[in-house]
Amino acid sequence: MCGRYALNTTPRTIAGLFDLDTTPNLPPRYNIAPTQDAAVVRHGAEGRALDFLRWGLVPSWAKDNSMAARMINARAETVAQKPSFRSAFHKRRCLVPADGFYEWRGAKGAKTPYRILNPDRGVFAFAGLWERWEKGDGEPLESFTIITTEANGKLAPLHARMPVILDPADFDCWLSPDLAANDAQALLCPAPDDAVEFHVVSKHVNNARNDDPGCIEPLSEDQDSD
């Protein structure tokens, strides 16, 4: 799964990578957690747009938004069939920018956090879905989920799953509302082993209230991550 990630790359870099018309107002984030608002790129009326949506998808048919915390990830193998994700998979796909994500390894109660990042320190684009929920009394809620697939060989020792990381050459296809479901499904595969690397970080990241550079500072394997 993907339960925490970061995005602290400069807005100018994000605008260039995702071909945005304007440079977004994008404060650095080091520990994005479920149910928080985060940046996604989606297809808009005038091209690509970066918007802030709630992490944890709430289907349009849900009675309330309480299921959001359980819908932070969608499995690539079943995303086209699951009622919670099926409509969004066909019509509302998005890109989720990230420059790293976290996984934990070890015994329960003593797990070590790791940061997974691009070897060239570039930005990942996770395959995502978004949805609009309008049954509340207030403003409509727009939310998103990150699609995961089986881990590649590099990450398998850390976790069995990883986010689907899309190549820039596939951005247009993924965002297109005209993309056939079978073609979208074909993009949902593990990234090559050389597309990721990882290092130990402090348990400072364990607390979702901590959102500062201390979350991404690398430690050596023999250092105490506390």
Short mmCIF file of C-alpha atoms in Angstrom, two decimals:
data_model
loop_
_atom_site.label_atom_id
_atom_site.label_comp_id
_atom_site.label_asym_id
_atom_site.label_seq_id
_atom_site.Cartn_x
_atom_site.Cartn_y
_atom_site.Cartn_z
CA MET A 1 0.00 0.00 0.00
CA CYS A 2 0.94 3.66 0.05
CA GLY A 3 -0.03 5.25 3.35
CA ARG A 4 2.26 8.30 3.54
CA TYR A 5 4.18 10.31 0.97
CA ALA A 6 5.92 13.64 0.44
CA LEU A 7 6.04 16.43 -2.11
CA ASN A 8 8.53 19.23 -1.52
CA THR A 9 9.79 19.81 -5.07
CA THR A 10 9.63 23.42 -6.25
CA PRO A 11 6.34 24.56 -7.84
CA ARG A 12 8.24 25.58 -10.99
CA THR A 13 9.53 22.02 -11.41
CA ILE A 14 6.04 20.60 -10.91
CA ALA A 15 4.60 23.01 -13.48
CA GLY A 16 7.22 21.99 -16.02
CA LEU A 17 6.93 18.24 -15.50
CA PHE A 18 3.14 18.18 -15.69
CA ASP A 19 2.84 20.81 -18.42
CA LEU A 20 0.75 23.21 -16.33
CA ASP A 21 -0.13 26.64 -17.73
CA THR A 22 0.52 28.36 -14.41
CA THR A 23 2.94 27.75 -11.55
CA PRO A 24 0.90 26.40 -8.63
CA ASN A 25 0.94 27.66 -5.07
CA LEU A 26 2.41 24.50 -3.62
CA PRO A 27 3.83 24.57 -0.09
CA PRO A 28 6.39 21.84 0.70
CA ARG A 29 4.93 18.71 2.30
CA TYR A 30 7.07 16.05 3.98
CA ASN A 31 4.46 13.75 5.50
CA ILE A 32 1.16 13.71 3.61
CA ALA A 33 -1.31 11.47 5.43
CA PRO A 34 -4.77 10.02 4.66
CA THR A 35 -7.76 12.39 4.88
CA GLN A 36 -5.51 15.40 4.28
CA ASP A 37 -5.79 17.59 1.19
CA ALA A 38 -3.04 17.03 -1.38
CA ALA A 39 -2.20 18.02 -4.95
CA VAL A 40 -3.39 16.05 -7.96
CA VAL A 41 -3.17 16.77 -11.68
CA ARG A 42 -6.24 16.07 -13.78
CA HIS A 43 -7.74 16.88 -17.15
CA GLY A 44 -9.69 20.15 -17.12
CA ALA A 45 -11.67 22.20 -19.59
CA GLU A 46 -8.56 24.14 -20.59
CA GLY A 47 -5.94 21.40 -20.32
CA ARG A 48 -4.17 20.00 -17.29
CA ALA A 49 -4.96 21.51 -13.92
CA LEU A 50 -3.46 21.04 -10.46
CA ASP A 51 -6.07 20.92 -7.69
CA PHE A 52 -6.14 20.02 -4.01
CA LEU A 53 -8.36 17.05 -3.16
CA ARG A 54 -8.92 14.97 -0.03
CA TRP A 55 -6.83 11.79 0.13
CA GLY A 56 -9.25 8.92 0.62
CA LEU A 57 -11.82 8.41 -2.12
CA VAL A 58 -15.50 8.82 -1.26
CA PRO A 59 -17.70 7.25 -3.97
CA SER A 60 -20.50 9.44 -5.30
CA TRP A 61 -23.06 6.94 -4.01
CA ALA A 62 -21.75 6.80 -0.41
CA LYS A 63 -24.22 7.76 2.32
CA ASP A 64 -21.54 9.72 4.17
CA ASN A 65 -17.82 10.43 3.90
CA SER A 66 -16.73 8.14 6.74
CA MET A 67 -15.26 5.56 4.36
CA ALA A 68 -12.56 7.97 3.12
CA ALA A 69 -9.85 6.69 5.47
CA ARG A 70 -10.30 3.16 4.09
CA MET A 71 -10.11 4.20 0.43
CA ILE A 72 -6.63 5.71 0.23
CA ASN A 73 -5.46 2.95 -2.15
CA ALA A 74 -7.07 0.96 -4.96
CA ARG A 75 -5.60 -2.35 -6.09
CA ALA A 76 -4.65 -2.42 -9.79
CA GLU A 77 -5.87 -5.99 -10.10
CA THR A 78 -9.47 -5.16 -9.12
CA VAL A 79 -9.85 -1.41 -9.67
CA ALA A 80 -11.91 -1.83 -12.84
CA GLN A 81 -14.45 -4.07 -11.08
CA LYS A 82 -14.77 -2.73 -7.53
CA PRO A 83 -17.96 -0.64 -7.15
CA SER A 84 -16.07 1.98 -5.12
CA PHE A 85 -13.58 2.67 -7.92
CA ARG A 86 -15.13 1.38 -11.16
CA SER A 87 -16.76 4.61 -12.33
CA ALA A 88 -13.72 6.76 -11.50
CA PHE A 89 -11.41 4.30 -13.26
CA HIS A 90 -13.37 4.73 -16.47
CA LYS A 91 -13.96 8.49 -16.29
CA ARG A 92 -11.93 10.29 -13.61
CA ARG A 93 -8.24 9.41 -13.64
CA CYS A 94 -5.57 11.71 -12.23
CA LEU A 95 -1.84 11.96 -11.52
CA VAL A 96 -0.58 12.27 -7.94
CA PRO A 97 2.79 14.07 -7.76
CA ALA A 98 5.23 12.82 -5.11
CA ASP A 99 8.97 12.98 -4.61
CA GLY A 100 9.01 10.09 -2.17
CA PHE A 101 6.81 7.74 -0.17
CA TYR A 102 7.22 5.73 3.01
CA GLU A 103 7.03 2.09 4.04
CA TRP A 104 7.77 0.37 7.33
CA ARG A 105 9.62 -2.92 7.92
CA GLY A 106 10.13 -4.97 11.06
CA ALA A 107 8.25 -6.49 13.95
CA LYS A 108 5.03 -4.90 15.15
CA GLY A 109 5.81 -2.12 17.59
CA ALA A 110 9.39 -1.79 16.37
CA LYS A 111 9.05 -1.11 12.68
CA THR A 112 11.70 0.93 10.89
CA PRO A 113 10.47 3.60 8.44
CA TYR A 114 11.99 3.85 4.98
CA ARG A 115 11.71 6.57 2.39
CA ILE A 116 11.41 5.41 -1.22
CA LEU A 117 12.51 7.91 -3.83
CA ASN A 118 13.65 8.36 -7.40
CA PRO A 119 17.40 7.70 -7.80
CA ASP A 120 17.79 11.01 -9.65
CA ARG A 121 15.65 12.77 -7.00
CA GLY A 122 12.97 13.51 -9.57
CA VAL A 123 9.22 13.53 -9.09
CA PHE A 124 7.04 10.43 -9.26
CA ALA A 125 3.59 10.55 -10.84
CA PHE A 126 1.36 7.99 -9.13
CA ALA A 127 -1.68 6.72 -11.01
CA GLY A 128 -4.74 8.01 -9.20
CA LEU A 129 -8.51 8.28 -9.41
CA TRP A 130 -10.72 11.08 -8.22
CA GLU A 131 -14.37 11.36 -7.29
CA ARG A 132 -16.95 14.03 -6.41
CA TRP A 133 -19.36 13.48 -3.51
CA GLU A 134 -22.32 15.85 -3.16
CA LYS A 135 -24.57 14.34 -0.51
CA GLY A 136 -23.33 16.48 2.36
CA ASP A 137 -24.96 19.69 3.57
CA GLY A 138 -21.88 21.77 2.74
CA GLU A 139 -19.64 22.10 -0.29
CA PRO A 140 -19.15 19.05 -2.55
CA LEU A 141 -16.19 16.91 -1.51
CA GLU A 142 -13.62 15.97 -4.14
CA SER A 143 -11.32 13.14 -3.13
CA PHE A 144 -8.74 10.80 -4.62
CA THR A 145 -7.08 7.44 -4.23
CA ILE A 146 -3.68 6.08 -5.29
CA ILE A 147 -3.56 2.88 -7.34
CA THR A 148 -1.12 0.22 -6.13
CA THR A 149 0.34 -2.86 -7.76
CA GLU A 150 2.65 -5.65 -6.67
CA ALA A 151 6.08 -4.47 -5.58
CA ASN A 152 9.02 -4.72 -7.96
CA GLY A 153 12.07 -6.75 -7.01
CA LYS A 154 13.79 -3.78 -5.39
CA LEU A 155 10.94 -2.96 -3.00
CA ALA A 156 9.62 -6.46 -2.31
CA PRO A 157 11.79 -6.81 0.85
CA LEU A 158 10.05 -3.73 2.28
CA HIS A 159 6.45 -4.33 1.27
CA ALA A 160 4.37 -6.49 -1.06
CA ARG A 161 2.75 -3.47 -2.75
CA MET A 162 3.87 -0.20 -4.32
CA PRO A 163 2.14 2.74 -6.03
CA VAL A 164 1.78 2.57 -9.79
CA ILE A 165 4.39 5.02 -11.09
CA LEU A 166 3.57 6.35 -14.55
CA ASP A 167 6.12 7.38 -17.16
CA PRO A 168 5.76 10.98 -18.44
CA ALA A 169 5.15 9.54 -21.91
CA ASP A 170 1.93 7.99 -20.55
CA PHE A 171 0.53 11.08 -18.82
CA ASP A 172 -1.70 12.13 -21.71
CA CYS A 173 -3.08 8.63 -22.16
CA TRP A 174 -3.84 8.17 -18.49
CA LEU A 175 -5.61 11.52 -18.17
CA SER A 176 -7.62 11.20 -21.37
CA PRO A 177 -11.32 10.49 -20.73
CA ASP A 178 -11.36 8.64 -24.05
CA LEU A 179 -8.79 6.02 -23.01
CA ALA A 180 -10.31 2.54 -23.15
CA ALA A 181 -10.41 0.62 -19.88
CA ASN A 182 -8.21 -2.17 -21.26
CA ASP A 183 -5.56 0.35 -22.31
CA ALA A 184 -5.70 2.04 -18.90
CA GLN A 185 -5.33 -1.33 -17.20
CA ALA A 186 -2.20 -2.07 -19.26
CA LEU A 187 -0.45 0.91 -17.62
CA LEU A 188 -0.91 -0.47 -14.11
CA CYS A 189 2.33 -2.40 -13.69
CA PRO A 190 5.30 -2.22 -11.28
CA ALA A 191 8.01 0.31 -12.04
CA PRO A 192 11.42 -1.08 -13.08
CA ASP A 193 13.79 -1.89 -10.23
CA ASP A 194 16.14 0.93 -11.20
CA ALA A 195 13.33 3.52 -10.92
CA VAL A 196 13.44 3.48 -7.12
CA GLU A 197 15.83 3.42 -4.20
CA PHE A 198 15.28 3.69 -0.45
CA HIS A 199 16.90 4.63 2.84
CA VAL A 200 16.04 4.55 6.54
CA VAL A 201 14.48 7.67 8.07
CA SER A 202 13.65 8.72 11.61
CA LYS A 203 10.52 7.51 13.40
CA HIS A 204 9.70 11.20 13.49
CA VAL A 205 7.69 10.42 10.33
CA ASN A 206 5.45 8.00 12.25
CA ASN A 207 3.43 10.88 13.67
CA ALA A 208 1.29 12.42 10.96
CA ARG A 209 1.40 15.77 12.77
CA ASN A 210 5.13 15.97 11.96
CA ASP A 211 5.44 17.59 8.55
CA ASP A 212 8.97 18.97 8.30
CA PRO A 213 12.37 18.11 6.74
CA GLY A 214 13.16 15.79 9.66
CA CYS A 215 10.80 13.26 8.06
CA ILE A 216 13.03 12.74 5.01
CA GLU A 217 16.49 13.00 6.54
CA PRO A 218 18.39 9.80 5.69
CA LEU A 219 19.85 7.57 8.38
CA SER A 220 22.26 4.70 7.95
CA GLU A 221 20.97 1.15 8.43
CA ASP A 222 22.79 0.85 11.77
CA GLN A 223 21.50 4.14 13.17
CA ASP A 224 18.62 4.15 15.62
CA SER A 225 15.65 5.58 13.71
CA ASP A 226 14.27 7.03 16.94
#
